[in-house]
Amino acid sequence: MASASFDFVIGIGGAAGQGIATPGNILARTFVRRGLHLNAYNAHQSIIRGGHILLSLRVANAPLHSYGDQLDLLLCLNQDTMNRHLRHMAAGSWVVFNSDDIVPGETAAGVHLCPLPVAELTNKSRNKVMQNTVALGAILAILGLEFSTLEEILQQEFGRKGADVVRENVDAARAGYERAQAEFTLRTSPIPTGPKPLAVWAGNDALAMGGAVAGVKFYAAYPMSPSTGVLHWMAANARELGILVRQGEDELAVANMTIGAAHMGCRAMCATSGGGFALMTEAIGMAGMMETPAIFINVQRAGPSTGVPTKTEQGDLWQALGASQGDFERFIVAPFDALDAFHSVGELFNLTDKAQCPGIMLTDLLISEGTFSVDPDAMNTQPTIDRGELITAPPALNGDSAGNGDSATNGNAPHPNGYLRYAYTDTGISPRAIPGVAGHMYVAASDEHDEDGILISDEFTNPHKRRKMVEKRAQKFRHVIADVSAPALLGPPQAQVTLVGWGSTHGVIQEAAAQLEAQGVIVNHLPIKWIVPFHSAEVTRILADAAQILIVENNYSGQFARYLRSETGIAAHGHIRKYDGEPFMPHHIVAGVQAHLAGTVTSPVPDMPPIFIPEQEFVV
Amino acid sequence: MASASFDFVIGIGGAAGQGIATPGNILARTFVRRGLHLNAYNAHQSIIRGGHILLSLRVANAPLHSYGDQLDLLLCLNQDTMNRHLRHMAAGSWVVFNSDDIVPGETAAGVHLCPLPVAELTNKSRNKVMQNTVALGAILAILGLEFSTLEEILQQEFGRKGADVVRENVDAARAGYERAQAEFTLRTSPIPTGPKPLAVWAGNDALAMGGAVAGVKFYAAYPMSPSTGVLHWMAANARELGILVRQGEDELAVANMTIGAAHMGCRAMCATSGGGFALMTEAIGMAGMMETPAIFINVQRAGPSTGVPTKTEQGDLWQALGASQGDFERFIVAPFDALDAFHSVGELFNLTDKAQCPGIMLTDLLISEGTFSVDPDAMNTQPTIDRGELITAPPALNGDSAGNGDSATNGNAPHPNGYLRYAYTDTGISPRAIPGVAGHMYVAASDEHDEDGILISDEFTNPHKRRKMVEKRAQKFRHVIADVSAPALLGPPQAQVTLVGWGSTHGVIQEAAAQLEAQGVIVNHLPIKWIVPFHSAEVTRILADAAQILIVENNYSGQFARYLRSETGIAAHGHIRKYDGEPFMPHHIVAGVQAHLAGTVTSPVPDMPPIFIPEQEFVV
Amino acid sequence: MTVPTKPAAPVESAPPDGMIPLDAKDFKGKVNPDWCPGCGDFGVLNCVQRASAELGLQPHNILNVSGIGCSSNFPGYFNAYGMHTLHGRSLAVATGAKMGNHQMTVLVTGGDGDGYGIGGNHFTHTARRNIDLTYIVMNNQIYGLTTGQLSPTSREGARTKSSPFGSVETPINPILMSIMAGATFVARGFSGDGKHLIDLIKQAILHKGFAHIDVFSPCVTFNHDNDYPFFRQRVKRLEDEEHDVHDWKAACEKAMVWDDTIYTGVFFRQDDPPALEDKEPVLEDDTPLAHRPLGLNDDQIDKLIRRMM
Amino acid sequence: MTVPTKPAAPVESAPPDGMIPLDAKDFKGKVNPDWCPGCGDFGVLNCVQRASAELGLQPHNILNVSGIGCSSNFPGYFNAYGMHTLHGRSLAVATGAKMGNHQMTVLVTGGDGDGYGIGGNHFTHTARRNIDLTYIVMNNQIYGLTTGQLSPTSREGARTKSSPFGSVETPINPILMSIMAGATFVARGFSGDGKHLIDLIKQAILHKGFAHIDVFSPCVTFNHDNDYPFFRQRVKRLEDEEHDVHDWKAACEKAMVWDDTIYTGVFFRQDDPPALEDKEPVLEDDTPLAHRPLGLNDDQIDKLIRRMM
Ligand SMILES: Cc1ncc(C[n+]2csc(CCOP(=O)(O)OP(=O)(O)O)c2C)c(N)n1
Ligand SMILES: Cc1ncc(C[n+]2csc(CCOP(=O)(O)OP(=O)(O)O)c2C)c(N)n1
Ligand code: SF4
Ligand code: SF4
Ligand SMILES: [Mg+2]
Ligand SMILES: [Mg+2]
């Protein structure tokens, strides 16, 4: 890497309730305003107070795709953090702590211990979180940043609490800053500045905002980690943006409300995690049968069952594939990162509108609760909106987008004008009238029906009509999926190893590939985003040339590996898997590739390809 | 077939509410008492009155595995039946009808029309269903059976309604019998008698009874076609058998109640269909995490969504595979027929008890609502019961099966005696104490936990413990699945075509194979019953020798074909599929094999193997 | 734009401007009901059709949502927009639909199993939200479509296919449940008393808020306990009594009577609490959400991005 | 055989034969609660432990079932058999468990979201069945574990993360719901009034049938509306008033009071209706189902097969 390159990871460790979020946010804003890139991951527990949290904030002057491999600076908010993590700190790293309460242990050579006598520095403030502000000042000084940036952000962060609070914080920060300048080893090379300020968001914000720009008018949710951030964003912004938000009594209500609003013509979506998604599955099948477009997001966490609510996993792929009984058409997409998620929501809405069917999106805790910098110019905030064949006004008024069928020309047309909601067409797509349009009345039924929407059980359970309707639905889907972009191989066309991943592993695999390249191992990477439709032919073609295929996924059973095989017949030569709740770090994948190449990986099950499972050294 | 062979299909057609069930039952009992085999299928609609029903009763003196290919005798209870089905009747067949109300249409040459002037024969009875009894008499005469058998069964069927009703029915039946003897062409060869009387049951009875003999103590359900028969059997027999039956407020309640009872140490099960199963999935994942053995039966019907409630399909395979989030251990079994279902329930209980995990059974409308003869001697009513490593009393009392830990010896042991519910063991199986045993208190949690049952979030979200617990659960499953029998190839080892099916297609494929053999085509058949564990190695070995693999399944998308490929990489050369709501008849499969051999089958999707989809000629 | 509006005042037969008045037969659906001859649901269907005509409603401005059951087949027989959804989920779907287009009249129809059994949670929560829906439950004290099992309204002792020796469970009283959950219009009708039922349905549709009508609608095939004679002998209209519909205690007391007398009529109503739509700032604009422009304008986007920096 | 039995009469501190009497600390679980300091749930836990000791219960004869939520972490801190199930499903699991071993004392603990939100349908149906469970809801008017969203008991106007501008929904009144659903013991406690709460819990456990205690258990982290001072200033024990617990009208009236006074205590009880277990013929035998022999005997099988012929 070039000498001007800057890549630094700050860890903040403490207990829930110690206010880790605030210094985290302040540091994040400080860096992105400077135009630096950010990738942050918060390893925490499912409790509200106590326990242990480690927030890793990685900043760099080049785009980041993972939260990195190590800590360069550790801020300990309690003794527990010191005890757990001091041993992970290498030569040249910093350890900042409140020396009134915390004692350091054995350190590796060259670790800079930075004790802060907080009581002294804050005139014996009894405010427990003041240690965080002092430390912030010290960190800025260590990094060689000007104090003014921090001052401004403290003003913004604490402004609404009044001038006294701001002053108290600025003073504390300054004391920390000055103490550090006076007593600690400081980072010598200056921290670069990016070409322009960046913004910062969590993946859940990206999902919500992706919905808003794509025209979501109805959002429903029942709180469930790690998806709740989408609800929080929507609730906070809905009134200003004209989005109706409902918290349902349960996920059954949420999914069914979403379909109700969608049926009326709104773009509607909802988000949950696996357990709530289980409760939504029946409704998703209904949307398939009624041909109602709506989006259901499953933010995966470590399962099974309640599992580990604050930990990540890519464990719900087969749940999504098996969501609801019978055969029906639906999209399944697993975006690569927050920005991709932002764009994928709109893309998925267009597809579901055109194909008149539900869409499922799979993200995970890593994307959804991660905090990332984003370049606002990279965000397409005015995406193309294609609602497919939608009838919002009677024929005489068609083209009048505000039309509602309520015109004298058309009368009230109490009787249907020959409109067939589920008409057989060449494309399989039947133009969809939304309720309220005169002369287009029909019943949308979860029972099998004929072109007119009439239950096939209502006359005679006609096997020929049944077959034709199944084929009509399949046909429309085939017609629309031509629009979906096929996956592409990243890296050199010929490589020793081809890494295949799906969804959120995109970034970490890219970083691992770069590290491997630096180690002289040539790898390329096939990241899969579209689960359904799956581009079997394209994937088969790409992988036909692969010397050694290794599949990387964040689950136990190799859910993607088995799905890939079901769609292409391709069995990988080996696997890299992780299912301990923590996401991959780049070096886990590097180690896996090296071990596979060295032939040292074994399989837990005889007759199966070898599986490399990295140790989680960190956060233990 | 040998000359003494008898194989005859009686169709009874009419509207819902015309009382088709009664003559159907009476005929069924008449035949099975004679020792003849029976296979009956009722093609009906999801309405209570009206519409059209066709009940096909096939009887033979050899075991039957499908409801056959044609009708030999049609009883029309209304004009609609005559209009729909007369054209399906071939030379030498009989058509019986009430000539007071129904007029026949054009017939093929050689069809025996058998008009019954019901008013005249019943002294103008105003009882609408009396036409059924008259027709029964006529049918017995046509078949050349003695009237006495019928008399006895009428006595039994109507006995509780009083002597008058019995007399009226016997008189009507006799009038029909005599009229037929006097005026109709009768079947000439005598109907054989089997070696001993057989019994008759529906598949749902078999499931319920399979549970009862295996020790079910708790059965919960929410009514849902086509699974409701299990509830009806249980409700009718529960008090006598000491089984507690609860109808829940919904399927969420049902699944969770089942797990509650199972956790206490009862063998517990429940049954539903796809939509209800969707609601059960979250609970199934919990049973996986808590390591609670319990059985969930999904009786599949045509989907998606409410679909076609009275029609069959094998459409919920991926739903079962994807039931609940995350990776967890569970069995999935799809029995071949009613008798196999009866035995499979007990087998599945033993496996789930040993592996301490949930078990899913997939049957379908064809098995569950079909009516079949069964040889009582073929039923293992005292199956081996293996409850695995279950602790029902404290150590001092172990072996005392009535023990409950409530003894002075053991005191009340308010504190656990070192018992670890989820102890790591070599086999991965942790002995399971049921609540009530002194000194073994633990919490079973849907959150990830440690050996002691303590939530890993309760101390620190420890990735190493998490990983070990995931591996422990996987390990116990691997340990137990060695007991599950691998599939076997039926028919000649070398064949032109290998038919692969799963679950309920077993019988119809066997019959098709026999027909093909008669046509000079050599086929063999690999029927799959165990979906999980899937015997990948065995299946791969068997199919390696196959010249042409054709997969037969009763769904649109080839759910099994895709699963087979995911587990073995094997892609079939072609497919035979049906998704119009009706089950396969043998000749559909025969036609499919012949067409594949002739190379006349195309694929609806380019680059995919050809798919043969038979026309449903019948029941249109 | 003008949007189809729900009659705001109790105008009995004036259709909106420019609309021809319709009569009950204009509300006949595409197919004839396949209910058993004599099923109570026929009466309910007739009454809904008559009430709709008398209120001057227009088919395309009505959305009729149902679940699954014999009674839930209703939308197929009623000329309006319809959604025949999942067993138990009609109120949830209807809530989303009403939010999506709050100018439509949303009528929810279903059975006792659908609404009080599997759908019970949506029932109480929809009631407390006081969303402007009319919810008609054809209560036959049985699961009809699945051929006769216990319902949460089946009496203790009821012999059904799932309780051949008599139920040991106490039934639910849906009138009490909805009053206590917060419904602002709670009534009971009898399919055998059409004139009365039409009037209840009209009141319910005109009521701004969650209106619940439990209708005795006998299942002639599977419930021989609660047949027409049973109700005919017992039902008494509350309108013929001294009953104060604003008095919850009197309402509950009357709802608990279940002997020689069983009351029908409006038990309870409250007109003050605003309906949910009227409390949702996003719906202040009359244009239904479904007809509003999609996406965000530059100002909105700038503001959002500024907050992220 | 003898089976662990639940004390039948209100014996206050006599453990069953041969058992050593235990005290509250014997009911301490394996780990310390990780609730926020000051969380109302600590008080509830103490009271349940004290009540269990005072009733002479034995840990191994108690099954404590919960759902998911801060409050649902309860079984981990209570020395008994525990099931920490799914969000909203505790009562369904507990019903199955009680049927599976009707000799155990089954205590269900959870939160307002768990019980009245997602679990609402089981709540009303379990109440009407009158199954012998003790159901303690730690009602903090918020979703705690998910960091503070609206609960069905949050007041209208409540500002939470999911309602930053104030809720527009009317909350549910759980006392009214359970009375009308058929619960035979309905009470309200306050985590800040331990002596009273212990007494309520003891009564509830001794009550034969479904006993519901809604407990104000403040979430000190996410609900600043309904904190200790709010309740301390308002709660009044019904026992200190003239209140007839057999009078449903008085009970409902008292339950509706929500101003300067908020009542705690037993609102309603009925001792006549038998519990479900006592109506189930299969449970007449004292041996729990879980301990009965498996499979059928020859007579039973013969009879079944004869009916099939
Ligand atoms: C999730 C689910 N569970 C069960 C069913 C089966 N089912 C269809 S209708 C019905 C009950 C019908 O009873 P009710 O709602 O009272 O309507 P009725 O037929 O009596 O009018 C049931 C249980 C279903 N369709 N979906
Ligand atoms: C099906 C499902 N949906 C959502 C969640 C997420 N969740 C966990 S606890 C909880 C609410 C907790 O509120 P409450 O029951 O009142 O308990 P408290 O934390 O306030 O004690 C929710 C929504 C879940 N675990 N499962
Ligand atoms: S079964 Fe009962 S509810 Fe259903 S249509 Fe017939 S009479 Fe009506
Ligand atoms: S968040 Fe609230 S309910 Fe949860 S432990 Fe903290 S104070 Fe208690
Ligand atoms: Mg009903
Ligand atoms: Mg709460």
Tab-separated table of N, CA and C and ligand atoms in Angstrom, chain A residues 48, chain D residues 35-36 39 70 140 219-222, ligand 4:
chain	number	residue	atom	x	y	z
A	48	ILE	N	-29.370	-5.199	28.456
A	48	ILE	CA	-29.500	-3.748	28.349
A	48	ILE	C	-28.434	-3.046	29.191
D	35	TRP	N	-30.611	-7.828	34.688
D	35	TRP	CA	-31.489	-6.676	34.496
D	35	TRP	C	-30.752	-5.388	34.877
D	36	CYS	N	-31.180	-4.263	34.343
D	36	CYS	CA	-30.607	-2.982	34.705
D	36	CYS	C	-30.812	-2.772	36.206
D	39	CYS	N	-34.347	-2.113	37.898
D	39	CYS	CA	-35.458	-2.665	37.102
D	39	CYS	C	-36.510	-3.261	38.035
D	70	CYS	N	-36.991	-8.913	28.514
D	70	CYS	CA	-36.209	-8.780	29.750
D	70	CYS	C	-36.865	-9.611	30.847
D	140	ASN	N	-44.375	-3.277	32.015
D	140	ASN	CA	-43.626	-2.024	32.117
D	140	ASN	C	-44.033	-1.042	31.023
D	219	CYS	N	-39.707	-0.158	33.928
D	219	CYS	CA	-38.495	-0.211	33.132
D	219	CYS	C	-37.808	1.129	33.345
D	220	VAL	N	-36.743	1.098	34.138
D	220	VAL	CA	-36.104	2.368	34.496
D	220	VAL	C	-35.283	2.936	33.347
D	221	THR	N	-35.054	2.109	32.337
D	221	THR	CA	-34.204	2.569	31.241
D	221	THR	C	-34.997	3.183	30.091
D	222	PHE	N	-36.133	2.604	29.761
D	222	PHE	CA	-36.821	3.056	28.554
D	222	PHE	C	-38.190	3.672	28.776
E	4	SF4	S1	-34.414	-2.391	29.849
E	4	SF4	FE1	-36.063	-1.948	31.293
E	4	SF4	S2	-37.169	-3.892	31.539
E	4	SF4	FE2	-35.163	-4.357	30.636
E	4	SF4	S3	-33.829	-4.842	32.393
E	4	SF4	FE3	-33.577	-2.652	31.917
E	4	SF4	S4	-35.057	-1.630	33.249
E	4	SF4	FE4	-35.639	-3.771	33.202
